[in-house]
Short mmCIF file of C-alpha atoms and ligand atoms in Angstrom, two decimals:
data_model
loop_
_atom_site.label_atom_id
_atom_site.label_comp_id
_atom_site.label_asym_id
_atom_site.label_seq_id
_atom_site.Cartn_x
_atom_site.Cartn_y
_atom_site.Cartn_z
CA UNK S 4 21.38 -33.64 32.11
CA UNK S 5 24.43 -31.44 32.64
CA UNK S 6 26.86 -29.62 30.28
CA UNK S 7 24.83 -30.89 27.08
CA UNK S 8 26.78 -30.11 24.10
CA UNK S 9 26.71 -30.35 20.16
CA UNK S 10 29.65 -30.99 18.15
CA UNK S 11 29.61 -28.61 15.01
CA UNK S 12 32.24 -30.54 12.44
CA UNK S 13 33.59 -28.92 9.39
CA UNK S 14 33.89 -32.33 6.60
CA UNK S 15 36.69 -30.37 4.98
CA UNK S 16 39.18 -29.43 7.32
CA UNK S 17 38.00 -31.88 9.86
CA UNK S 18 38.19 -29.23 12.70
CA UNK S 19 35.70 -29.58 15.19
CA UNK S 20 34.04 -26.92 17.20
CA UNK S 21 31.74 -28.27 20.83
CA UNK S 22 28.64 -26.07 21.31
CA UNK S 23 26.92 -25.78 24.50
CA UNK S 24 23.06 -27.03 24.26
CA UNK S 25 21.02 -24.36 27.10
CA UNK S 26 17.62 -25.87 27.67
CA UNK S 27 14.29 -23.62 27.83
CA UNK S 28 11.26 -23.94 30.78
CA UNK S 29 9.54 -25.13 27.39
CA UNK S 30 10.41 -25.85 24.15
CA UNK S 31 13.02 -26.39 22.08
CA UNK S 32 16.47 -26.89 23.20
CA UNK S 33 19.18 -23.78 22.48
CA UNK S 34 22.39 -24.50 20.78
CA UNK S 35 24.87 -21.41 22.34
CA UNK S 36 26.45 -20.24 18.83
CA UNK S 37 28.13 -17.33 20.57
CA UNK S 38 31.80 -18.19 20.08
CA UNK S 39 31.45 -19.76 16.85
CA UNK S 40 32.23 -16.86 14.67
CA UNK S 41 35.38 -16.50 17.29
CA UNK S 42 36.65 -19.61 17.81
CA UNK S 43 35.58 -21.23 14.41
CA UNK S 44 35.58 -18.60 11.99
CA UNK S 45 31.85 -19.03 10.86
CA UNK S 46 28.70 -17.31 11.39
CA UNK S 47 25.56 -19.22 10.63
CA UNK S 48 22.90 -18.30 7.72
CA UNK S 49 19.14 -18.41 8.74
CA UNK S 50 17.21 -16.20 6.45
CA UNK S 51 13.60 -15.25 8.98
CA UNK S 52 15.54 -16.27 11.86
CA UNK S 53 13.39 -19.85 11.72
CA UNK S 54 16.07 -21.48 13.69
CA UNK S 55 17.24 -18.66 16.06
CA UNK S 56 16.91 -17.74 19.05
CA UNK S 57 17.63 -13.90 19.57
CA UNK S 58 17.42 -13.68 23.59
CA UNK S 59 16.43 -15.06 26.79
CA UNK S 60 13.20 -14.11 27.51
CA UNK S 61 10.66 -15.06 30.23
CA UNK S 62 7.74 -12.98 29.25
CA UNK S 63 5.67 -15.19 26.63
CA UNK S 64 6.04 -18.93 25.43
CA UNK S 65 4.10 -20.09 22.82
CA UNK S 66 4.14 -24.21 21.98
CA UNK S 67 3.46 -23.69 18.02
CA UNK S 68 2.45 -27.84 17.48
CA UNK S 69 0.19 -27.98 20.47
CA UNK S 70 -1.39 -24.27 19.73
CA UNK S 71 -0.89 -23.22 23.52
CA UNK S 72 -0.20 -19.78 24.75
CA UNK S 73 1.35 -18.76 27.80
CA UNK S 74 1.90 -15.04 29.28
CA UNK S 75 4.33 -15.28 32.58
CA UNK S 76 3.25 -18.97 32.81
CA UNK S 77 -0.69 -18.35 32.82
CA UNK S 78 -2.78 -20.07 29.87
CA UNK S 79 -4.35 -17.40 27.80
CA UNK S 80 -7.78 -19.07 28.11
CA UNK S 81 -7.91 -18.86 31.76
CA UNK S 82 -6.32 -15.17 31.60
CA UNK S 83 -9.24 -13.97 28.75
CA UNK S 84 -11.67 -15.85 31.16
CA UNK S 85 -10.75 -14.57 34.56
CA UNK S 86 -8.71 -11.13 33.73
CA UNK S 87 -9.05 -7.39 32.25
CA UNK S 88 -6.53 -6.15 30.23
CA UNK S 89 -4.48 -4.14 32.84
CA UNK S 90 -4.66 -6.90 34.91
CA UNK S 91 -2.84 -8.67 31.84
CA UNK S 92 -0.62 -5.57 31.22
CA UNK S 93 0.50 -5.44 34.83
CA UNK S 94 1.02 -9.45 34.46
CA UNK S 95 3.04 -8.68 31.59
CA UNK S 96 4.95 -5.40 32.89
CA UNK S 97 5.73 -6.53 36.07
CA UNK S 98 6.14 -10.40 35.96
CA UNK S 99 3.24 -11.45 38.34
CA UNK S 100 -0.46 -10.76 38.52
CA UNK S 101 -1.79 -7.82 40.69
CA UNK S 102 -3.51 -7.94 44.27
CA UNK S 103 -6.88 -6.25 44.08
CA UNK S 104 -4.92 -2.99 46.05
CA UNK S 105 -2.29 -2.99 42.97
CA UNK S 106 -4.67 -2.92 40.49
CA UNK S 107 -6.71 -0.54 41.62
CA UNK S 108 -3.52 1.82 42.22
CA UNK S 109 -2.39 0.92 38.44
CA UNK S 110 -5.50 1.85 37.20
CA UNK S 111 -5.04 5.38 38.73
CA UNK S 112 -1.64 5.44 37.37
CA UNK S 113 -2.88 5.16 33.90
CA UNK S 114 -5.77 6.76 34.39
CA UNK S 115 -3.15 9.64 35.54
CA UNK S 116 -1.30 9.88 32.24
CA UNK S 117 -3.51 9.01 29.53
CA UNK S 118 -3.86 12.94 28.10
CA UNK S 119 -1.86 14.23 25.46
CA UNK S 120 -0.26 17.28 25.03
CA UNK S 121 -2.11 19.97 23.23
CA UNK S 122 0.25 21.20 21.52
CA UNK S 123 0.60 17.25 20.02
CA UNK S 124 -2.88 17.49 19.50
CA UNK S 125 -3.55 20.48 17.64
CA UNK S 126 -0.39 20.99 15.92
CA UNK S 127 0.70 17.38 15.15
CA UNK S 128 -2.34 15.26 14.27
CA UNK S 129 -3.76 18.16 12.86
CA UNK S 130 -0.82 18.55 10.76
CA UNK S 131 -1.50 15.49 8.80
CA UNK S 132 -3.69 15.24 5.62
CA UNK S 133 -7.33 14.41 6.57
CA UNK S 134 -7.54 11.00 4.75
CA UNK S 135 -3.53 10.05 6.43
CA UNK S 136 -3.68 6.03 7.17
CA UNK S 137 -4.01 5.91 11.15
CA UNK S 138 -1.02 3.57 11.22
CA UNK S 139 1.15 6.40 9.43
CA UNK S 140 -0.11 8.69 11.74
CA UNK S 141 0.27 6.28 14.87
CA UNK S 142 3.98 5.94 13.57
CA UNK S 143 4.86 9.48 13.75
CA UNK S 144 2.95 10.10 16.52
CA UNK S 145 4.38 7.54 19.22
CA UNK S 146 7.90 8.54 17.57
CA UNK S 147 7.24 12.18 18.37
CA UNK S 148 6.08 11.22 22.07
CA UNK S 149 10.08 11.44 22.93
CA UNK S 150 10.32 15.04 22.23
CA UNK S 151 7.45 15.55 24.91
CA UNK S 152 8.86 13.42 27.64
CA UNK S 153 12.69 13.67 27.51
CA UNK S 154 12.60 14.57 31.21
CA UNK S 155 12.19 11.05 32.02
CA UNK S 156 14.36 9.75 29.33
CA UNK S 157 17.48 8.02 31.10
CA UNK S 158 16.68 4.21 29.81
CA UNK S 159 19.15 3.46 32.90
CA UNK S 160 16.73 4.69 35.53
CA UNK S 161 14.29 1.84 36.50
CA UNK S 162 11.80 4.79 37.74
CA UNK S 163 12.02 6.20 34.13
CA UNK S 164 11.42 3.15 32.47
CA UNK S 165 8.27 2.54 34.44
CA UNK S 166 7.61 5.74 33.96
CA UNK S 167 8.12 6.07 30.44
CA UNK S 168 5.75 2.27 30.28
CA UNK S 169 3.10 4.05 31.76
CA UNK S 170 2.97 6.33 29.76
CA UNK S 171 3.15 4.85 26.69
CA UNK S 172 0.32 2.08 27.62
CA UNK S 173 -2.06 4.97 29.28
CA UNK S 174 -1.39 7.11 26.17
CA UNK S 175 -1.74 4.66 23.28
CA UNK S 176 -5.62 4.59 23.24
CA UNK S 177 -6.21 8.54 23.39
CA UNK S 178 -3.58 8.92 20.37
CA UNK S 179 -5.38 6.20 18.07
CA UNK S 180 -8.81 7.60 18.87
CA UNK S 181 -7.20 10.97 18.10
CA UNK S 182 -6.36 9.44 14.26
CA UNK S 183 -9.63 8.05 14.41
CA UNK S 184 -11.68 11.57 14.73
CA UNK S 185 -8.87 13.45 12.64
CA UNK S 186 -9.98 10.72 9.71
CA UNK S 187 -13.06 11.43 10.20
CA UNK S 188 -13.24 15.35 11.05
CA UNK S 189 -15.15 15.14 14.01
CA UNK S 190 -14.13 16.83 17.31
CA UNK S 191 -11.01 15.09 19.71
CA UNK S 192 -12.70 13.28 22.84
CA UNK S 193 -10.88 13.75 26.07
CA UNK S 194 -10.62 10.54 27.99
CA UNK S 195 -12.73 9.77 31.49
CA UNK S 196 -11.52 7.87 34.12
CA UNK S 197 -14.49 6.23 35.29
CA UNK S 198 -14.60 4.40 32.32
CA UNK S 199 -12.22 0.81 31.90
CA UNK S 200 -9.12 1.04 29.65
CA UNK S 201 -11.65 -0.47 26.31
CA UNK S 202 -14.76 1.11 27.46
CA UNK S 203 -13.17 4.41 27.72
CA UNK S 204 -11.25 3.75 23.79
CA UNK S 205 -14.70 3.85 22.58
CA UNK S 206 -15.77 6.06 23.96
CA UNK S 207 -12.95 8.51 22.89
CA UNK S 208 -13.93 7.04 19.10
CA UNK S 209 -17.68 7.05 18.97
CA UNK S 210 -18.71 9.60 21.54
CA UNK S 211 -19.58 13.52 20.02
CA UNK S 212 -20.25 16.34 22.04
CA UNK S 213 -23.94 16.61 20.52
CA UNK S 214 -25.23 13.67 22.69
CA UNK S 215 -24.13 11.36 25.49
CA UNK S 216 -22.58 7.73 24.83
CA UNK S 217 -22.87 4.80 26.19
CA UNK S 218 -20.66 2.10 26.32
CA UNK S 219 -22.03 -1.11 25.42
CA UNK S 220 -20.73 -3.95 27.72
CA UNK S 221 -21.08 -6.61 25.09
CA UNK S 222 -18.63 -4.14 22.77
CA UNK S 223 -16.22 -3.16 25.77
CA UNK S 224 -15.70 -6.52 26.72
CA UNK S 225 -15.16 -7.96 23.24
CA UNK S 226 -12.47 -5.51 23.19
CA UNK S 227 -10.42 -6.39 26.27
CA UNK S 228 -10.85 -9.92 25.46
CA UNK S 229 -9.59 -9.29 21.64
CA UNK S 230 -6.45 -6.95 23.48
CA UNK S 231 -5.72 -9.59 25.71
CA UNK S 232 -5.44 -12.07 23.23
CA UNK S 233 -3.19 -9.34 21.26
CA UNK S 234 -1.00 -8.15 23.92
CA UNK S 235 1.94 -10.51 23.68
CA UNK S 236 3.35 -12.94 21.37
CA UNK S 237 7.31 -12.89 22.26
CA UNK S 238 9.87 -12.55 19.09
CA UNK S 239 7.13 -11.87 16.38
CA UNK S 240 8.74 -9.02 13.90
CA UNK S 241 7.18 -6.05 15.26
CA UNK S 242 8.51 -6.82 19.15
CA UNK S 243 11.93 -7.90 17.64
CA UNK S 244 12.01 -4.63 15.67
CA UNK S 245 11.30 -2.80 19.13
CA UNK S 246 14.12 -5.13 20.69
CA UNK S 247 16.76 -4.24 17.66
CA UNK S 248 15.57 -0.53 17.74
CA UNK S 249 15.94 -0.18 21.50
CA UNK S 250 19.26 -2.16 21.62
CA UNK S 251 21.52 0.51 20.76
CA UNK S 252 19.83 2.74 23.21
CA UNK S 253 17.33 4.48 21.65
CA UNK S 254 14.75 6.11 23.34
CA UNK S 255 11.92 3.30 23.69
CA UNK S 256 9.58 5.74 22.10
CA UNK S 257 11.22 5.99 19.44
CA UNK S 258 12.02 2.13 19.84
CA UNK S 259 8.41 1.79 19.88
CA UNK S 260 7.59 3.90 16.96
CA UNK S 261 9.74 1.45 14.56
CA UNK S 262 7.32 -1.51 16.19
CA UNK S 263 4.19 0.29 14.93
CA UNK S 264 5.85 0.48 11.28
CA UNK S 265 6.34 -3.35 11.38
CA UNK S 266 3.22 -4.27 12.79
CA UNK S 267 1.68 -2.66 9.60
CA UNK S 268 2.53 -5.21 7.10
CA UNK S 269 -0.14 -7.32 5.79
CA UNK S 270 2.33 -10.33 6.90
CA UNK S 271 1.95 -9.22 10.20
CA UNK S 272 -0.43 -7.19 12.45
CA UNK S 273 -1.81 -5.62 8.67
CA UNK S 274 -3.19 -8.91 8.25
CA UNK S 275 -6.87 -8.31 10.04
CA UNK S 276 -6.84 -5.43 7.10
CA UNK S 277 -5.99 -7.49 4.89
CA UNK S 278 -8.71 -10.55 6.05
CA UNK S 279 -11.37 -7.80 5.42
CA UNK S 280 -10.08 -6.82 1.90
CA UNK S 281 -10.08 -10.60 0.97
CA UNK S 282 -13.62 -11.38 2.11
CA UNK S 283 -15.04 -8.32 0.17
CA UNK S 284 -12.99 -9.53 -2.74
CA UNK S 285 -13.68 -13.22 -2.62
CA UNK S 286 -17.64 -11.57 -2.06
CA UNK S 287 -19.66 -14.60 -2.41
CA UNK S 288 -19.45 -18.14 -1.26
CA UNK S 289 -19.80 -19.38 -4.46
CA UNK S 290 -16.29 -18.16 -5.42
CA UNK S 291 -14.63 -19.73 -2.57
CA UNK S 292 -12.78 -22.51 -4.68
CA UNK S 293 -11.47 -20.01 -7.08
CA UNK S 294 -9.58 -18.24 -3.86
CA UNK S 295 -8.63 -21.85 -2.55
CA UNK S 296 -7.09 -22.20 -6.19
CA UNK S 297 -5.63 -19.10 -6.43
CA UNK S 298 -3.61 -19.68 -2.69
CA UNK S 299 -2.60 -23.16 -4.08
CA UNK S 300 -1.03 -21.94 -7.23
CA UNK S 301 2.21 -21.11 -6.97
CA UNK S 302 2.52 -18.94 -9.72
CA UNK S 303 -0.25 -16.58 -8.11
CA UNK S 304 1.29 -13.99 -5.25
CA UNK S 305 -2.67 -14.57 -3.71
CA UNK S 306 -2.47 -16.22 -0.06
CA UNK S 307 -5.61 -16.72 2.51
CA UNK S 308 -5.19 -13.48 4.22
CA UNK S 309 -5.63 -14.89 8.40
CA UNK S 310 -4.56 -18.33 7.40
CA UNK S 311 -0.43 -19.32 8.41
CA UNK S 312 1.62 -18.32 11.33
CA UNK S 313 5.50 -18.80 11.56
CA UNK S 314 5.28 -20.62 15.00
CA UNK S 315 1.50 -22.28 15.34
CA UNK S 316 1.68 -25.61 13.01
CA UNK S 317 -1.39 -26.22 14.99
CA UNK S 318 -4.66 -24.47 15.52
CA UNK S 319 -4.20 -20.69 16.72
CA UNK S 320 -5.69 -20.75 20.37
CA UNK S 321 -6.04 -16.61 20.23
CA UNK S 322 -8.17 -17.61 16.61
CA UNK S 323 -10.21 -20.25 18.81
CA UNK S 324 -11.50 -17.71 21.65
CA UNK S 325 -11.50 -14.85 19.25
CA UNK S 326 -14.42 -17.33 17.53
CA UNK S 327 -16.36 -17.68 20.51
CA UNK S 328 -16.24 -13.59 20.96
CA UNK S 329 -17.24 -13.30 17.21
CA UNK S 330 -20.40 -15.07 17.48
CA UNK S 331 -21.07 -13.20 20.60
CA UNK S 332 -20.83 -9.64 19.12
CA UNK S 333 -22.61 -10.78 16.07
CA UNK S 334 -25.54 -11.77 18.49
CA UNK S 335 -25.77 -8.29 18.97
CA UNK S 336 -24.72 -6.76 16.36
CA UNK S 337 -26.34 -8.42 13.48
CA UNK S 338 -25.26 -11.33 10.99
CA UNK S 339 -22.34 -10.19 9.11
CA UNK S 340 -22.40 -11.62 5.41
CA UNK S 341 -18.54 -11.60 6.05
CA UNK S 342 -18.63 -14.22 8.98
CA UNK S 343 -20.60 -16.89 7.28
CA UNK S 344 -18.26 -16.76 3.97
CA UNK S 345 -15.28 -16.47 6.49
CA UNK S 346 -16.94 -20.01 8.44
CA UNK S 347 -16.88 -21.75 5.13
CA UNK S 348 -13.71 -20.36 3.37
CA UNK S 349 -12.46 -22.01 6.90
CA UNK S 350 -14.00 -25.18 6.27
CA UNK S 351 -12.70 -25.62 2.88
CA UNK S 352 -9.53 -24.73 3.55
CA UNK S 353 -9.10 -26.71 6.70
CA UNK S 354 -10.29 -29.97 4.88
CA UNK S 355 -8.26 -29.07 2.03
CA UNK S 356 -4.97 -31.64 1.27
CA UNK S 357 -2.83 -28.39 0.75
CA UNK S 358 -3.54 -26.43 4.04
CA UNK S 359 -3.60 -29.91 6.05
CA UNK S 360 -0.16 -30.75 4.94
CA UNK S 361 1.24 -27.45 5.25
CA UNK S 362 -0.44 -27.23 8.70
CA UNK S 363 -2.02 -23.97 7.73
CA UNK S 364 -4.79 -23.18 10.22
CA UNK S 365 -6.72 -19.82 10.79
CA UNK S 366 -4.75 -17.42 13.24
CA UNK S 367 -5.56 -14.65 14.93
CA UNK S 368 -6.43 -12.03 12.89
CA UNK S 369 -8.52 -14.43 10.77
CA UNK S 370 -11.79 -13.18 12.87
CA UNK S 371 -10.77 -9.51 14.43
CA UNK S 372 -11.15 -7.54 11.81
CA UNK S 373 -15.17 -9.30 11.32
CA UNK S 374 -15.74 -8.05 15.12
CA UNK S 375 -13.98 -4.64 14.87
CA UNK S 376 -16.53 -4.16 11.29
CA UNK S 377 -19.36 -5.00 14.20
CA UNK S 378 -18.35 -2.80 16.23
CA UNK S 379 -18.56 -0.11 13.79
CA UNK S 380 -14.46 -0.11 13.54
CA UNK S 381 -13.11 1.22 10.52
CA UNK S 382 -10.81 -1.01 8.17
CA UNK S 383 -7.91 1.32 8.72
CA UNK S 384 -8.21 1.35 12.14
CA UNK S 385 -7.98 -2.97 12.47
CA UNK S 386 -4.20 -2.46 12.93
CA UNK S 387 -4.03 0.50 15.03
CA UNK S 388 -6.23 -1.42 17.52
CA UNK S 389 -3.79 -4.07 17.41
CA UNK S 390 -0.95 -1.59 18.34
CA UNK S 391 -3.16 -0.27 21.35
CA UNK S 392 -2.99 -3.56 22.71
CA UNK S 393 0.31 -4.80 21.39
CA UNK S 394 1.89 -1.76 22.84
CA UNK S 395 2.47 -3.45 26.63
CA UNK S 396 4.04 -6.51 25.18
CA UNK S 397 6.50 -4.19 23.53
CA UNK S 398 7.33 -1.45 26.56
CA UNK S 399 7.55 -5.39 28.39
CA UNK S 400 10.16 -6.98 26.34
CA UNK S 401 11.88 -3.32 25.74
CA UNK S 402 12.30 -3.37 29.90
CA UNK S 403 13.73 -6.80 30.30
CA UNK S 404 16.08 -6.30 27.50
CA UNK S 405 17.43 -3.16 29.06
CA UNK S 406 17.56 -4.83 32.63
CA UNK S 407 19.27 -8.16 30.58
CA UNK S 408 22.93 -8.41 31.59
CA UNK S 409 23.97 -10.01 28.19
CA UNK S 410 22.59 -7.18 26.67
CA UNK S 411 24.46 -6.40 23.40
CA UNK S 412 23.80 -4.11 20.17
CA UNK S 413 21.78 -5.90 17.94
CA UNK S 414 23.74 -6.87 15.01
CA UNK S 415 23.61 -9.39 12.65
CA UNK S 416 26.39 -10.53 9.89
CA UNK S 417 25.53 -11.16 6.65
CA UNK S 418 26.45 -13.53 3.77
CA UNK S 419 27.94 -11.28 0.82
CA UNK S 420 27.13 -12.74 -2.23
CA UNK S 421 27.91 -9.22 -4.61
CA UNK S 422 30.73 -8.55 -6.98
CA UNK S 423 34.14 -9.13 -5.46
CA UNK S 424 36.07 -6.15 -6.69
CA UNK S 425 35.37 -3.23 -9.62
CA UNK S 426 37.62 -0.52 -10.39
CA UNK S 427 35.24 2.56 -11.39
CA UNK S 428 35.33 3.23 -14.70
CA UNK S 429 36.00 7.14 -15.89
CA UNK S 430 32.29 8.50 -16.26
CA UNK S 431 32.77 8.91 -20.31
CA UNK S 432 33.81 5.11 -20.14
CA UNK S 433 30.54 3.23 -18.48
N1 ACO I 523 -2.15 -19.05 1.99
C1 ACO I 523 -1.65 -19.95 1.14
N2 ACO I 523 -0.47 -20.60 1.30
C2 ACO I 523 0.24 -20.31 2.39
C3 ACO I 523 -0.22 -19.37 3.35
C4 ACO I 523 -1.45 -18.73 3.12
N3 ACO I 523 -1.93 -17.84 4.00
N4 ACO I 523 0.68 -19.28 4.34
C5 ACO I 523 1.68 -20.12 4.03
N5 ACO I 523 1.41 -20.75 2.85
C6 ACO I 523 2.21 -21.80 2.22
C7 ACO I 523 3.44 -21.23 1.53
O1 ACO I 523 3.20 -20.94 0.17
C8 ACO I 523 4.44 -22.35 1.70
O2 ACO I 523 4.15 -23.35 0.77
P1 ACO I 523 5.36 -24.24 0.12
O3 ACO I 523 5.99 -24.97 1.29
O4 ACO I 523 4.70 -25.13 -0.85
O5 ACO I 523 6.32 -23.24 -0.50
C9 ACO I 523 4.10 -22.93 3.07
O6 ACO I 523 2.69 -22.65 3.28
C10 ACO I 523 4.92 -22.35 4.22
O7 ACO I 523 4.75 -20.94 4.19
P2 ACO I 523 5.89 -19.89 4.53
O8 ACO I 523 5.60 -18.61 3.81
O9 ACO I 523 7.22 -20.51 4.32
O10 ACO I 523 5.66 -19.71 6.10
P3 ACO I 523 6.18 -18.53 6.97
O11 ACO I 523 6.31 -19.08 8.33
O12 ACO I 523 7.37 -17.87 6.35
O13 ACO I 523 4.98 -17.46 6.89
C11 ACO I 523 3.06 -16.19 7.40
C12 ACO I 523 4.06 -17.25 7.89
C13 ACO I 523 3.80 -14.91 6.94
C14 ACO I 523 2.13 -15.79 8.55
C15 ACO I 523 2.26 -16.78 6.20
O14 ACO I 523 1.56 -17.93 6.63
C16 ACO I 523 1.29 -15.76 5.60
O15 ACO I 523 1.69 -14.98 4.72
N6 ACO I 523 -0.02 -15.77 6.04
C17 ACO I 523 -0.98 -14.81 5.56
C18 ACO I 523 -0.80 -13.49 6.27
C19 ACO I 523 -1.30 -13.53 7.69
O16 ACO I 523 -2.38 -13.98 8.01
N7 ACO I 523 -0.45 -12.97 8.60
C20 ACO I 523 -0.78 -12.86 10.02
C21 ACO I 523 0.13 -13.68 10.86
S1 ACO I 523 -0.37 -13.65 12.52
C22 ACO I 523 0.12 -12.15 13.06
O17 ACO I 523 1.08 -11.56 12.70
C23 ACO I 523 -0.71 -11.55 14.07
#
């Protein structure tokens, strides 16, 4: 229907304001708030943004009660099933998926920039304490890429932007292996090209120069499943951050950079960390209930680390193929004491009258960090891996915001609610 509206009434003054209604591909309809702060004299109040929408977007939809992901259109399921992950990045990057001839030229592309500079190398990462968190060192590091590359730094130029995309998703994986080895003193790995995007990540983590490596297929492809799965998820806080960051022009490195920070909490991508910590502490099936008690009580700050998601009131379908990989790795890898305590805090919780009525089902992260342990993955490294992969959603959403015609500086109002006027008092007087 045309020229839908909503009529926004004030009960006290009886002034009335019409807002247009802008309806999504999928979704929920958009009221158009834009001139009501103009025309009306309001703004609106939406603490988390639960209610807003902060652009247009046509990059990732999720449907949060039917647990259904979409990137460009595509189903996740059939894209983990039938793609690599820079067949997804391109997807993602560029709108559509590649022809067997674009692939293969994108491939070379990032195979073609995936070094880092020496001096970045030896003088930055080396610069940093020995036992630096990755993700503080990941922070810096993609923050400092800007002072490397500011020959292709017009964010105007579509060639620099794909340029500067490139780059970022080609160097991602050699700069978190890089923390990796610093953390653990051993020797920087240069990458190969004849290895895939994950194959060659491990190998830049795990191989030494004492003895060749091999790349186990069941590990590489757990990994480009798991970054698929990780790549996109529209407005979460990390790609917003990037959005806000890049809005006033920044340079999306350093745009970028501020992503990486966000992604770090344990509300956010810190959460496979966090799912780790939990199981360790919980320890034993036996103490399961206490934890479920704990989570209930709302005097206790505890929650089921992996359990929740702002958007999926349903089933996350990223935590239902991430499953499937889980057992598969495990196959191979050996039981984990930490998957069969995380099956049956799962089944507990998911029977549980609290979680049920809350909709509170395991998400994404709830398994990850159980395959990265597997996979001989460090704790501290859970959320840098999730920045590796994370990394094309952002450079994606940072390019169509900058190619957006509505484009605006990011910047919300507020609702002041502090002292209304003070006079300062003479220092020998407070
Ligand atoms: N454990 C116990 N209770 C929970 C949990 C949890 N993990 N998550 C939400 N709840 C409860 C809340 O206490 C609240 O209860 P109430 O209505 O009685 O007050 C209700 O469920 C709604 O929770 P909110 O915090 O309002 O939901 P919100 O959308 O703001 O939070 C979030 C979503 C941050 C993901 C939350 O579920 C959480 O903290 N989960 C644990 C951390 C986690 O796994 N984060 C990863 C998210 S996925 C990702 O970023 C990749």
């Amino acid at each position: 229907m045309a020229n839908k509206t909503v009529t926004l009434t004030d009960n006290t003054t009886g002034k009335s304001i019409e807002l247009p209604i802008m309806d999504p591909t999928h979704g929920n309809s958009v009221v158009d708030i834009g001139k009501l702060a103009k025309e009306f004299g309001y703004f609106t109040y939406d603490p988390g943004f639960v209610s807003t929408a902060s652009c247009k977007s046509t990059i990732t939809f999720l449907d949060g009660e039917r647990g259904q992901l979409y990137y460009r259109g595509y189903p996740i399921e059939q894209l983990a099933a039938k793609c690599c992950f820079l067949e997804v990045a391109y997807l993602l990057l560029n709108g559509r998926l590649p022809t067997e001839q674009e692939l293969s030229e994108f491939q070379y592309i990032i195979g073609h920039h995936n070094m880092m500079r020496e001096n970045l190398r030896y003088n930055l990462i080396r610069g940093f304490n020995y036992d630096a968190h990755p993700m503080a060192m990941m922070t810096g590091i993609v923050g400092s890429l800007s002072a490397f590359y500011h020959d292709n730094l017009d964010i105007y130029n579509p060639e620099h932007r794909m340029i500067t995309s490139h780059r970022l998703i080609a160097k991602i994986p050699t700069i978190a292996a890089a923390c990796y080895k610093h953390n653990t003193g051993q020797p920087f790995v240069f990458p190969q090209n004849h290895l895939t995007y994950c194959g060659n990540l491990l190998h830049m983590m795990f191989a030494v120069p004492c003895e060749p490596y091999h790349v186990d297929p069941v590990a590489e492809k757990a990994l480009d499943v798991l970054f698929i799965l990780h790549a996109d998820h529209e407005q979460n806080a990390s790609t917003s951050t990037v959005r806000l960051a890049g809005s006033s022009g920044a340079n999306p490195y350093a745009a970028i950079a501020a992503g990486v920070a966000s992604l770090w909490g344990p509300a956010h991508g810190g959460a496979n960390e966090a799912v780790l910590k939990m199981l360790a502490e919980i320890g034993d099936v036996s103490n399961i209930d206490k934890y479920i008690a704990r989570a209930k009580d709302k005097d206790d700050s505890f929650r089921l680390m992996g359990f929740g998601h702002r958007v999926y009131r349903n089933y996350d379908p990223r935590a239902k193929l991430i499953k499937e990989v889980c057992h598969q790795v495990l196959a191979k890898y050996g039981d984990d004491p930490h998957l069969e305590l995380a099956m049956k805090l799962e089944d507990i919780a998911l029977s549980d009258e609290f979680f049920i009525e809350r909709k509170l089902y395991p998400n994404v992260d709830f398994y990850s960090g159980i395959i990265y342990k597997a996979l001989g993955i460090p704790i501290n490294m859970f959320t840098v891996m999730f920045a590796v992969a994370r990394t094309v959603g952002w450079i994606s959403h940072w390019k169509e915001m900058i190619d957006d015609p509505e484009l605006k500086i990011g910047r919300p109002r507020q609702l002041y609610v502090g002292e209304a006027h003070r006079d300062v008092p003479d220092l020998a007087d407070r």
